[in-house]
Coordinates of C-alpha atoms in Angstrom, one line a residue:
Chain A
X1 CA -26.1 23.9 36.5
X2 CA -22.7 23.6 34.5
X3 CA -19.6 21.9 36.2
X4 CA -17.4 23.1 33.7
X5 CA -15.9 25.8 36.0
X6 CA -14.5 23.1 38.2
X7 CA -10.8 22.4 37.8
X8 CA -10.2 19.2 35.4
X9 CA -8.3 17.2 38.2
X10 CA -10.8 16.1 40.8
X11 CA -9.5 14.8 44.0
X12 CA -9.0 11.0 43.3
X13 CA -11.5 10.3 46.5
X14 CA -14.4 12.3 44.4
X15 CA -13.7 10.0 41.4
X16 CA -14.3 6.9 43.1
X17 CA -17.2 8.0 45.5
X18 CA -20.3 6.6 44.5
X19 CA -22.5 10.0 45.0
X20 CA -20.8 11.9 42.6
X21 CA -23.4 14.5 41.9
X22 CA -24.5 13.7 38.0
X23 CA -24.2 16.7 35.6
X24 CA -27.4 18.1 34.4
X25 CA -28.9 16.3 31.3
X26 CA -27.4 12.7 32.4
X27 CA -30.0 9.8 32.5
X28 CA -30.8 9.0 36.0
X29 CA -32.5 5.8 35.6
X30 CA -31.7 2.4 36.9
X31 CA -28.4 0.5 36.2
X32 CA -30.2 -1.5 33.4
X33 CA -31.6 1.3 31.8
X34 CA -28.3 3.0 32.1
X35 CA -26.7 0.0 30.4
X36 CA -29.0 0.2 27.4
X37 CA -28.7 3.9 27.0
X38 CA -24.7 3.3 27.1
X39 CA -24.9 0.4 24.9
X40 CA -27.2 2.4 22.3
X41 CA -24.7 5.0 22.7
X42 CA -21.7 2.9 22.1
X43 CA -23.5 1.5 18.9
X44 CA -24.2 4.8 17.5
X45 CA -20.6 5.3 17.2
X46 CA -20.0 2.0 15.8
X47 CA -22.7 1.6 13.4
X48 CA -21.0 3.4 10.2
X49 CA -17.7 1.2 10.2
X50 CA -19.7 -1.9 11.1
X51 CA -21.8 -1.5 8.5
X52 CA -19.1 -0.8 5.7
X53 CA -17.1 -3.9 7.1
X54 CA -20.4 -5.9 6.9
X55 CA -21.0 -5.1 3.3
X56 CA -17.5 -4.8 1.8
X57 CA -15.4 -7.2 4.1
X58 CA -17.6 -10.1 5.5
X59 CA -20.4 -10.5 2.8
X60 CA -17.9 -10.5 0.0
X61 CA -15.9 -13.2 1.7
X62 CA -19.0 -15.3 2.2
X63 CA -20.4 -14.8 -1.0
X64 CA -17.0 -15.7 -3.0
X65 CA -17.4 -19.2 -1.2
X66 CA -21.2 -19.3 -2.4
X67 CA -21.1 -18.2 -6.1
X68 CA -17.8 -20.5 -6.4
X69 CA -20.5 -23.4 -6.4
X70 CA -22.9 -21.6 -8.6
X71 CA -23.7 -20.5 -12.1
X72 CA -24.2 -17.0 -11.5
X73 CA -25.7 -14.0 -13.5
X74 CA -26.0 -10.5 -12.1
X75 CA -29.4 -9.4 -11.6
X76 CA -30.8 -12.8 -11.8
X77 CA -29.2 -14.6 -9.1
X78 CA -27.5 -17.8 -8.7
X79 CA -27.8 -21.6 -9.5
X80 CA -26.3 -24.2 -7.7
X81 CA -23.9 -26.4 -9.8
X82 CA -21.7 -27.9 -7.4
X83 CA -17.9 -28.2 -8.3
X84 CA -18.6 -27.4 -11.9
X85 CA -17.0 -24.2 -11.7
X86 CA -13.8 -25.5 -10.1
X87 CA -13.2 -28.3 -12.8
X88 CA -13.9 -25.6 -15.6
X89 CA -11.6 -23.1 -14.3
X90 CA -9.2 -26.3 -13.9
X91 CA -9.2 -27.3 -17.4
X92 CA -8.7 -23.9 -19.0
X93 CA -5.0 -23.9 -20.0
X94 CA -4.4 -20.7 -19.1
X95 CA -5.1 -21.8 -15.4
X96 CA -1.8 -23.7 -15.4
X97 CA 0.1 -20.8 -17.0
X98 CA -1.6 -18.3 -14.6
X99 CA -0.6 -20.3 -11.6
X100 CA 3.0 -20.9 -12.8
X101 CA 3.5 -17.3 -13.6
X102 CA 2.4 -16.2 -10.6
X103 CA 4.5 -18.5 -8.3
X104 CA 7.3 -17.8 -10.8
X105 CA 6.9 -13.8 -10.3
X106 CA 6.9 -14.3 -6.4
X107 CA 9.6 -16.5 -6.2
X108 CA 11.6 -14.1 -8.3
X109 CA 10.4 -11.0 -6.6
X110 CA 11.2 -12.9 -3.6
X111 CA 15.1 -13.2 -4.9
X112 CA 15.5 -9.8 -6.4
X113 CA 13.3 -8.1 -4.0
X114 CA 14.7 -9.6 -0.8
X115 CA 18.5 -9.2 -1.8
X116 CA 18.9 -6.1 -3.4
X117 CA 17.2 -3.8 -0.7
X118 CA 18.8 -5.6 2.0
X119 CA 22.2 -5.0 0.4
X120 CA 20.9 -1.3 -0.3
X121 CA 20.1 -0.8 3.4
X122 CA 23.3 -2.4 4.9
X123 CA 25.2 0.0 2.6
X124 CA 23.2 3.1 3.4
X125 CA 23.5 2.3 7.3
X126 CA 27.2 2.4 6.8
X127 CA 27.1 5.8 5.2
X128 CA 27.8 8.7 7.4
X129 CA 26.3 12.1 5.0
X130 CA 23.3 12.6 3.1
X131 CA 21.2 10.3 4.8
X132 CA 17.9 12.1 4.4
X133 CA 18.8 12.4 0.8
X134 CA 19.3 8.5 0.0
X135 CA 15.8 8.0 2.2
X136 CA 13.8 10.5 0.2
X137 CA 15.4 9.3 -3.2
X138 CA 14.8 5.7 -2.6
X139 CA 11.4 6.3 -1.6
X140 CA 10.2 8.3 -4.7
X141 CA 9.4 5.5 -6.9
X142 CA 7.1 4.4 -4.3
X143 CA 5.2 7.5 -4.7
X144 CA 4.8 7.3 -8.2
X145 CA 1.4 5.9 -9.3
X146 CA 1.8 2.3 -10.0
X147 CA 0.2 3.0 -13.7
X148 CA 2.8 5.2 -14.3
X149 CA 5.5 3.4 -13.4
X150 CA 4.4 0.5 -15.1
X151 CA 3.7 3.0 -18.2
X152 CA 7.1 4.4 -17.9
X153 CA 9.1 0.8 -17.9
X154 CA 7.0 -0.2 -20.9
X155 CA 8.2 2.6 -22.7
X156 CA 11.8 1.5 -21.3
X157 CA 11.4 -1.7 -22.6
X158 CA 10.2 -0.6 -26.1
X159 CA 12.1 -2.5 -28.8
X160 CA 12.4 0.7 -30.9
X161 CA 12.7 3.8 -29.0
X162 CA 13.4 2.0 -25.5
X163 CA 15.8 3.1 -23.0
X164 CA 16.7 -0.4 -21.8
X165 CA 18.1 -1.9 -25.1
X166 CA 20.0 1.6 -25.5
X167 CA 21.7 0.9 -22.5
X168 CA 22.7 -2.6 -23.5
X169 CA 24.0 -1.2 -26.9
X170 CA 26.0 1.4 -25.1
X171 CA 27.8 -1.2 -23.1
X172 CA 28.2 -3.5 -26.5
X173 CA 25.9 -6.1 -24.9
X174 CA 23.3 -8.1 -26.7
X175 CA 19.7 -6.5 -26.8
X176 CA 16.9 -8.2 -25.5
X177 CA 13.2 -8.4 -26.0
X178 CA 12.4 -7.4 -22.6
X179 CA 8.7 -7.7 -21.9
X180 CA 7.9 -8.7 -25.7
X181 CA 9.8 -11.6 -25.2
X182 CA 8.1 -14.8 -24.0
X183 CA 11.0 -15.9 -21.8
X184 CA 12.0 -12.3 -20.7
X185 CA 8.7 -11.0 -20.0
X186 CA 8.2 -12.3 -16.5
X187 CA 11.6 -11.2 -15.6
X188 CA 11.0 -7.7 -17.0
X189 CA 7.7 -7.4 -14.9
X190 CA 9.7 -8.4 -11.6
X191 CA 12.4 -5.6 -12.6
X192 CA 9.4 -3.0 -12.7
X193 CA 7.7 -4.4 -9.7
X194 CA 10.9 -4.2 -7.7
X195 CA 11.9 -0.9 -8.8
X196 CA 8.7 0.5 -7.7
X197 CA 8.3 -1.1 -4.3
X198 CA 11.8 -1.4 -2.6
X199 CA 11.7 1.7 -1.1
X200 CA 9.7 1.0 1.7
X201 CA 11.6 -2.3 2.2
X202 CA 14.9 -0.8 2.2
X203 CA 13.4 1.9 5.1
X204 CA 12.3 -0.9 7.1
X205 CA 15.6 -2.9 6.9
X206 CA 17.3 0.6 7.4
X207 CA 15.3 0.8 10.8
X208 CA 15.9 -2.4 11.9
X209 CA 19.7 -2.4 11.2
X210 CA 19.8 0.9 13.2
X211 CA 18.2 -0.8 16.5
X212 CA 21.0 -3.3 16.5
X213 CA 23.4 -2.5 19.6
X214 CA 26.5 -1.4 18.7
X215 CA 28.4 -3.4 21.5
X216 CA 27.4 -6.6 19.5
X217 CA 29.8 -5.4 16.7
X218 CA 32.4 -4.1 19.1
X219 CA 32.7 -7.5 20.9
X220 CA 32.6 -9.7 17.6
X221 CA 35.4 -7.3 16.2
X222 CA 37.4 -7.7 19.4
X223 CA 36.8 -11.4 18.7
X224 CA 38.5 -10.9 15.4
X225 CA 35.3 -11.1 13.2
X226 CA 36.0 -9.8 9.6
X227 CA 33.1 -7.6 7.8
X228 CA 31.4 -10.6 6.5
X229 CA 31.5 -12.5 9.8
X230 CA 30.1 -9.7 11.4
X231 CA 27.2 -9.5 8.8
X232 CA 26.6 -13.2 9.1
X233 CA 27.0 -13.6 12.7
X234 CA 25.5 -10.4 13.9
X235 CA 23.6 -8.3 11.2
X236 CA 21.7 -11.4 9.8
X237 CA 20.7 -13.0 13.1
X238 CA 19.8 -9.5 14.7
X239 CA 17.2 -8.8 11.9
X240 CA 15.9 -12.4 11.2
X241 CA 12.6 -11.5 12.4
X242 CA 12.0 -8.3 10.1
X243 CA 13.6 -10.5 7.2
X244 CA 10.8 -13.1 7.7
X245 CA 8.3 -10.9 8.2
X246 CA 8.9 -8.6 5.0
X247 CA 9.1 -12.1 3.0
X248 CA 5.7 -13.1 4.1
X249 CA 4.5 -9.7 3.4
X250 CA 6.1 -9.9 0.1
X251 CA 4.7 -13.0 -0.8
X252 CA 1.2 -11.6 0.0
X253 CA 2.0 -8.8 -2.0
X254 CA 3.3 -10.4 -5.2
X255 CA 0.7 -13.3 -5.5
X256 CA -1.7 -10.4 -6.1
X257 CA 0.0 -8.6 -8.9
X258 CA -2.1 -7.2 -11.6
X259 CA -1.3 -3.7 -12.4
X260 CA 1.8 -4.6 -14.0
X261 CA 0.9 -7.6 -16.6
X262 CA -2.1 -5.6 -17.3
X263 CA -0.6 -2.5 -18.4
X264 CA 2.5 -3.4 -19.5
X265 CA 2.1 -6.9 -21.4
X266 CA -1.6 -7.5 -21.4
X267 CA -0.7 -11.1 -20.0
X268 CA 1.0 -11.9 -23.2
X269 CA 3.6 -12.8 -25.1
X270 CA 1.9 -16.6 -25.5
X271 CA 0.3 -16.2 -21.9
X272 CA 3.6 -15.4 -20.2
X273 CA 2.7 -13.0 -17.8
X274 CA -1.0 -14.1 -17.2
X275 CA -1.2 -14.3 -13.4
X276 CA -3.9 -15.5 -11.1
X277 CA -5.5 -12.4 -10.3
X278 CA -5.3 -11.4 -14.3
X279 CA -7.3 -14.4 -15.2
X280 CA -9.8 -13.6 -12.4
X281 CA -10.6 -10.4 -14.1
X282 CA -10.7 -12.1 -17.3
X283 CA -13.3 -14.5 -15.9
X284 CA -15.4 -11.8 -14.7
X285 CA -15.1 -9.1 -17.0
X286 CA -14.4 -10.6 -20.3
X287 CA -16.2 -14.0 -20.1
X288 CA -18.8 -12.8 -18.0
X289 CA -18.2 -15.9 -15.9
X290 CA -18.6 -15.1 -12.2
X291 CA -18.6 -18.3 -11.1
X292 CA -15.1 -19.3 -12.6
X293 CA -13.8 -15.7 -11.2
X294 CA -15.2 -16.6 -7.7
X295 CA -14.0 -20.4 -7.9
X296 CA -10.4 -19.0 -8.6
X297 CA -10.8 -16.2 -5.8
X298 CA -11.3 -18.8 -3.3
X299 CA -8.3 -20.6 -4.7
X300 CA -6.3 -17.5 -4.0
X301 CA -8.0 -16.5 -1.0
X302 CA -7.2 -20.0 0.9
X303 CA -3.5 -20.0 -0.4
X304 CA -2.8 -16.2 0.6
X305 CA -4.8 -16.5 4.2
X306 CA -2.5 -19.5 5.1
X307 CA 0.6 -16.8 4.6
X308 CA -1.4 -14.0 6.3
X309 CA -2.3 -16.3 9.3
X310 CA 1.3 -16.9 9.6
X311 CA 2.3 -13.5 9.4
X312 CA -0.2 -12.2 11.9
X313 CA 0.7 -15.0 14.4
X314 CA 4.4 -14.2 14.1
X315 CA 3.8 -10.6 14.5
X316 CA 1.9 -10.9 17.3
X317 CA 4.4 -13.3 19.3
X318 CA 6.9 -11.1 18.2
X319 CA 5.5 -8.3 19.6
X320 CA 5.1 -9.9 22.9
X321 CA 8.9 -11.1 23.2
X322 CA 10.4 -7.7 22.5
Chain B
X1 CA 25.8 10.5 19.7
X2 CA 26.7 8.3 17.0
X3 CA 26.2 4.7 17.0
X4 CA 28.5 2.1 16.3
X5 CA 27.6 0.0 12.9
X6 CA 29.1 -2.5 11.2
X7 CA 32.2 -0.9 10.3
X8 CA 34.1 0.7 13.5
X9 CA 34.6 4.5 13.3
X10 CA 38.2 3.7 14.0
X11 CA 38.1 1.8 10.6
X12 CA 36.7 4.7 9.0
X13 CA 39.1 7.3 10.3
X14 CA 42.4 5.5 8.7
X15 CA 43.3 6.9 5.4
X16 CA 42.6 3.7 3.5
X17 CA 39.3 3.6 5.4
X18 CA 38.5 7.0 4.5
X19 CA 39.4 6.3 0.7
X20 CA 37.2 3.2 0.6
X21 CA 34.6 5.2 2.3
X22 CA 34.2 8.0 -0.2
X23 CA 34.6 5.5 -3.0
X24 CA 31.4 4.2 -2.0
X25 CA 29.6 6.9 -1.1
X26 CA 30.1 8.5 -4.8
X27 CA 29.2 4.9 -6.1
X28 CA 26.0 5.1 -4.1
X29 CA 25.2 8.4 -5.0
X30 CA 25.5 7.7 -9.0
X31 CA 23.8 4.5 -8.5
X32 CA 20.8 6.3 -6.6
X33 CA 20.8 9.2 -9.0
X34 CA 20.7 6.7 -12.1
X35 CA 18.2 4.2 -10.7
X36 CA 15.5 6.6 -9.2
X37 CA 16.0 10.0 -10.1
X38 CA 17.2 9.6 -13.8
X39 CA 13.7 7.6 -14.8
X40 CA 12.1 10.7 -13.3
X41 CA 14.1 13.3 -15.2
X42 CA 13.6 11.2 -18.5
X43 CA 9.7 11.5 -17.9
X44 CA 9.7 15.3 -17.5
X45 CA 11.9 16.0 -20.4
X46 CA 10.8 13.3 -22.6
X47 CA 7.5 15.3 -22.5
X48 CA 9.2 18.3 -23.6
X49 CA 10.7 16.6 -27.0
X50 CA 9.2 16.8 -30.1
X51 CA 7.3 13.5 -30.9
X52 CA 9.8 12.9 -33.5
X53 CA 12.6 13.0 -31.1
X54 CA 11.6 11.1 -28.6
X55 CA 11.6 7.9 -30.9
X56 CA 14.8 8.8 -32.1
X57 CA 17.8 6.6 -31.3
X58 CA 20.2 7.0 -29.9
X59 CA 18.0 9.2 -27.6
X60 CA 18.9 12.5 -26.7
X61 CA 20.0 13.4 -23.2
X62 CA 18.5 17.0 -23.4
X63 CA 15.9 17.8 -25.5
X64 CA 16.8 19.9 -28.7
X65 CA 14.1 22.6 -28.4
X66 CA 12.3 22.8 -24.9
X67 CA 8.6 22.8 -25.7
X68 CA 5.5 22.7 -23.4
X69 CA 3.1 21.5 -25.8
X70 CA 3.3 17.8 -24.7
X71 CA 1.9 19.0 -21.2
X72 CA -0.6 21.4 -22.7
X73 CA -1.7 18.6 -25.0
X74 CA -2.3 16.4 -22.5
X75 CA -3.9 18.6 -20.5
X76 CA -6.6 19.4 -23.2
X77 CA -6.6 16.2 -25.4
X78 CA -6.6 13.9 -22.5
X79 CA -9.3 15.6 -20.4
X80 CA -6.6 15.5 -17.2
X81 CA -8.9 18.1 -15.4
X82 CA -11.8 16.1 -15.3
X83 CA -9.5 13.0 -14.2
X84 CA -7.7 14.6 -12.2
X85 CA -10.9 16.0 -10.2
X86 CA -12.6 12.9 -10.3
X87 CA -9.3 11.7 -8.3
X88 CA -9.4 14.3 -5.8
X89 CA -12.9 13.9 -5.3
X90 CA -12.5 9.9 -4.5
X91 CA -9.4 10.3 -2.3
X92 CA -11.0 13.0 -0.3
X93 CA -14.3 11.0 0.0
X94 CA -12.3 8.0 1.0
X95 CA -10.0 9.8 3.6
X96 CA -12.9 11.8 5.3
X97 CA -15.3 8.8 5.6
X98 CA -12.7 6.8 7.0
X99 CA -11.5 9.2 9.5
X100 CA -15.1 9.9 10.6
X101 CA -16.3 6.3 10.7
X102 CA -13.3 4.5 11.6
X103 CA -12.2 6.9 14.3
X104 CA -15.6 6.7 15.9
X105 CA -15.6 3.0 15.5
X106 CA -12.1 2.5 17.1
X107 CA -13.3 5.1 20.0
X108 CA -16.5 3.0 20.7
X109 CA -14.4 -0.4 20.4
X110 CA -11.5 1.3 22.9
X111 CA -13.5 3.1 25.1
X112 CA -17.2 2.6 25.3
X113 CA -17.4 -1.0 26.0
X114 CA -20.1 -2.4 23.6
X115 CA -21.8 -5.4 24.0
X116 CA -20.1 -8.2 21.4
X117 CA -17.1 -5.7 21.3
X118 CA -14.4 -8.5 21.3
X119 CA -16.2 -10.3 18.8
X120 CA -16.4 -7.4 16.2
X121 CA -13.0 -6.5 16.7
X122 CA -12.2 -9.9 16.1
X123 CA -14.1 -9.8 12.9
X124 CA -12.3 -6.7 11.9
X125 CA -8.9 -8.1 12.2
X126 CA -9.7 -11.4 10.9
X127 CA -10.4 -9.3 7.6
X128 CA -6.5 -8.7 7.9
X129 CA -5.9 -12.3 7.0
X130 CA -7.9 -11.7 3.6
X131 CA -5.9 -10.3 0.9
X132 CA -7.9 -7.1 -0.6
X133 CA -7.3 -8.2 -4.2
X134 CA -8.7 -11.8 -3.9
X135 CA -12.1 -10.7 -3.0
X136 CA -12.3 -8.1 -5.7
X137 CA -15.1 -9.7 -8.2
X138 CA -17.6 -10.6 -5.2
X139 CA -16.9 -6.9 -3.9
X140 CA -17.7 -5.8 -7.3
X141 CA -21.0 -7.8 -7.2
X142 CA -22.0 -6.3 -4.0
X143 CA -21.3 -2.6 -4.9
X144 CA -23.1 -3.5 -8.3
X145 CA -26.4 -4.5 -6.5
X146 CA -26.3 -3.6 -2.7
X147 CA -28.3 -6.2 -0.8
X148 CA -31.7 -5.0 0.4
X149 CA -31.5 -1.8 -0.9
X150 CA -30.8 -3.0 -4.2
X151 CA -28.9 0.1 -5.6
X152 CA -25.8 0.1 -8.1
X153 CA -22.8 2.4 -6.6
X154 CA -20.9 1.7 -10.2
X155 CA -19.8 5.0 -11.5
X156 CA -20.4 6.6 -8.2
X157 CA -17.7 7.9 -6.0
X158 CA -19.6 6.2 -3.1
X159 CA -18.3 2.9 -4.6
X160 CA -14.8 3.9 -3.7
X161 CA -15.7 5.7 -0.4
X162 CA -17.7 3.2 1.5
X163 CA -15.5 0.1 1.1
X164 CA -12.5 2.5 1.8
X165 CA -13.9 2.4 5.3
X166 CA -13.7 -1.1 5.9
X167 CA -10.0 -0.7 6.6
X168 CA -8.8 -2.9 9.4
X169 CA -5.4 -1.8 9.5
X170 CA -6.3 1.9 10.0
X171 CA -9.0 1.1 12.4
X172 CA -6.9 -1.2 14.4
X173 CA -4.0 1.6 14.4
X174 CA -6.3 4.3 15.9
X175 CA -7.9 1.7 18.3
X176 CA -4.4 0.7 19.6
X177 CA -3.7 4.5 20.0
X178 CA -6.8 5.2 22.1
X179 CA -6.1 2.3 24.3
X180 CA -3.3 4.1 25.6
X181 CA -5.2 7.2 26.3
X182 CA -5.9 6.8 30.4
X183 CA -9.5 6.4 31.5
X184 CA -8.8 9.1 34.1
X185 CA -8.5 11.5 31.2
X186 CA -11.9 10.6 29.8
X187 CA -13.9 10.4 33.1
X188 CA -12.6 13.8 34.3
X189 CA -14.1 15.1 31.2
X190 CA -17.5 13.3 31.4
X191 CA -17.7 14.5 35.3
X192 CA -17.0 18.0 33.8
X193 CA -20.4 17.3 31.8
X194 CA -19.0 16.7 28.4
X195 CA -20.7 13.9 26.4
X196 CA -19.2 10.9 24.4
X197 CA -18.9 13.1 21.0
X198 CA -17.7 16.2 23.0
X199 CA -15.2 13.8 24.7
X200 CA -14.1 12.5 21.4
X201 CA -13.6 16.0 19.9
X202 CA -12.2 17.8 22.3
X203 CA -10.1 15.4 24.4
X204 CA -9.2 12.0 22.2
X205 CA -9.0 13.7 18.9
X206 CA -6.6 16.5 20.0
X207 CA -4.3 13.9 21.6
X208 CA -4.4 11.5 18.8
X209 CA -2.9 14.1 16.0
X210 CA 0.2 11.6 15.1
X211 CA -1.7 8.6 14.6
X212 CA -4.5 10.6 12.6
X213 CA -1.6 12.1 10.6
X214 CA -0.5 8.7 9.7
X215 CA -4.0 7.1 9.0
X216 CA -4.5 10.2 6.8
X217 CA -1.5 9.7 4.7
X218 CA -2.3 6.0 4.2
X219 CA -6.0 6.9 3.4
X220 CA -4.8 9.4 0.6
X221 CA -2.1 7.4 -0.9
X222 CA -4.2 4.0 -1.0
X223 CA -6.9 5.5 -3.0
X224 CA -4.6 7.7 -5.3
X225 CA -2.4 4.8 -6.3
X226 CA -5.0 2.1 -6.7
X227 CA -6.1 0.6 -10.1
X228 CA -7.9 -2.3 -10.2
X229 CA -10.7 -1.4 -7.9
X230 CA -11.5 1.7 -9.7
X231 CA -10.9 0.3 -13.2
X232 CA -13.6 -2.2 -12.2
X233 CA -16.0 0.5 -10.7
X234 CA -15.8 3.1 -13.4
X235 CA -16.7 2.0 -16.6
X236 CA -18.2 5.8 -17.5
X237 CA -15.2 7.4 -19.0
X238 CA -15.9 10.8 -17.5
X239 CA -16.1 9.6 -14.2
X240 CA -12.4 7.6 -14.0
X241 CA -9.9 8.6 -11.9
X242 CA -6.3 9.6 -13.3
X243 CA -5.0 6.1 -12.9
X244 CA -7.7 4.1 -15.0
X245 CA -8.1 7.1 -17.6
X246 CA -4.3 7.0 -18.4
X247 CA -4.2 3.3 -19.0
X248 CA -7.4 3.5 -21.0
X249 CA -5.9 6.5 -23.1
X250 CA -2.7 5.2 -23.4
X251 CA -3.1 3.3 -26.7
X252 CA -3.9 5.7 -29.2
X253 CA -2.2 8.9 -28.0
X254 CA 1.3 10.5 -28.8
X255 CA 4.1 8.9 -27.2
X256 CA 5.1 12.7 -25.9
X257 CA 1.7 13.6 -24.8
X258 CA 1.1 10.4 -22.8
X259 CA 4.3 11.0 -21.1
X260 CA 3.3 14.5 -19.9
X261 CA 0.0 13.0 -18.7
X262 CA 2.2 10.3 -16.6
X263 CA 4.3 13.3 -15.1
X264 CA 1.0 15.4 -14.3
X265 CA -0.3 12.3 -12.5
X266 CA 2.6 11.8 -10.0
X267 CA 2.8 15.2 -9.2
X268 CA 0.2 15.6 -6.4
X269 CA 1.6 12.2 -4.7
X270 CA 5.0 13.3 -5.3
X271 CA 4.5 16.8 -3.6
X272 CA 2.5 15.2 -0.9
X273 CA 5.8 13.0 -0.4
X274 CA 8.1 15.9 -0.4
X275 CA 6.3 18.0 1.8
X276 CA 5.5 15.3 4.6
X277 CA 8.5 13.0 3.8
X278 CA 9.7 13.5 7.4
X279 CA 6.4 11.8 8.9
X280 CA 6.2 9.2 6.0
X281 CA 9.5 8.0 6.4
X282 CA 9.3 8.1 10.4
X283 CA 6.0 6.3 10.2
X284 CA 7.3 3.4 7.9
X285 CA 10.2 3.1 10.1
X286 CA 8.7 3.0 13.4
X287 CA 5.5 1.2 12.3
X288 CA 7.7 -1.9 11.4
X289 CA 10.1 -2.8 14.0
X290 CA 7.8 -1.8 16.9
X291 CA 4.8 -4.1 15.6

């Protein structure tokens, strides 16, 4: 007996009634057996995702910590060595360079990558024409594969045929070594990363700016506030939460930078662009030292998880407030 | 309906305001064209120059003799069809597996009340705190030698597909969306004789079209743009996706050919963006402010 011909909306009383006739094919065992059947059905839906999380998220996280204290060779298992990996990694001259570069990169990316998109969004929000055009164009670099933008900028930075120096010459400015100079390489990479990623940030700021109630600006203007004062006392306080969120996200993202140094500079010149993730890669695939790689991973993990935890905490409390 | 922004409409209506507005507007158009469109133009036309012209100083703004040989050479010499196909296979598989497993898991966690559901959800959300790249080496070791069954997924698309399923962000997005679907709707379907799978397929999924679209775009873009993970998984040149192949081949190939290959590698994502730009931009804007 099929009940599908019945109207979908049952009278509410029927829904709550205990003696709703069960459709054919449903189990009619005791409540305990029914619960077991429900559970197995729920887990049948869950199992695929659960296995993937267990294998590729939870297990590697535990494993990183375990291998960090082992001398590990793939295939033959690990041998406990205490904190030897950490001390070895710590005494590597590249270790200091990698952390210094990563932190400098993050700081520079924060300065440039925060200021530029914010100003862009501020200006774009005032424009009344061609809004769709601006939004598409600013997001275009984000859709270009990161490897392609890295190769593209490597070509721009080329000391011979590069466009970057050509532009400087055209403006009668002194040329630069860009990614080939030890003191300019890191900044050059920050420019690439900012160019490639700011589109998303601009769009998020734009959405935040549009949610500011217009009356606030009106009231400020009546009180005699000029443009700068309106930005300082209305715009920035109103978007403070988004600014903080994006800053945290940017810290988390830029501390994991890999593609740009790998593709553009190969970590050079003179280790000027070796980042922590690059060093992890080197330990694993060049030195075949998985213990060292995992020791570095754990360090990066601890630092970044702190920022992530802060981020998640803030999003949750922010979500409840608004 | 126009909303009031930083500058009042009144100030803009004055002659001085108007002049200033159009100056700023033109400035921004020029800046955006120079900063974001010009590099793309430079890439597309650079590939059409002769090898001699592309490295000439000062550079030519327009190619002297347009030639498509850069593109055809890239297609043949760099074996782009193979690498593009590899990328398509990797991205499509990751996308489909993610849709199937994440949707099923999110549906279970949201509506089927599994025992320990809260614990599992907590475990999944906890992975959001762990930055993906920091775990890339132990993940590699796991993929190279799966526990218990001791098989290697290296040089196998499964090495991209299965880890992609463990995407807490997408799963949580789906779960939150399913949470909003009222119980009555599902119960009505159940009373009409629909099983759990049937309810998911014909009630929940059709209602979830917007969120499925967002998840699909996120999933496809993530695999297409990724570099470090496929670099580790595919040491076999014939199996590499285009991002890895481009970098591996970039050393000893003619500049025009490399540039042409870069353009070709960008086309699929840029086209997808132009087609779905409305949804993508709306997704970014909405997801962030309401989060």
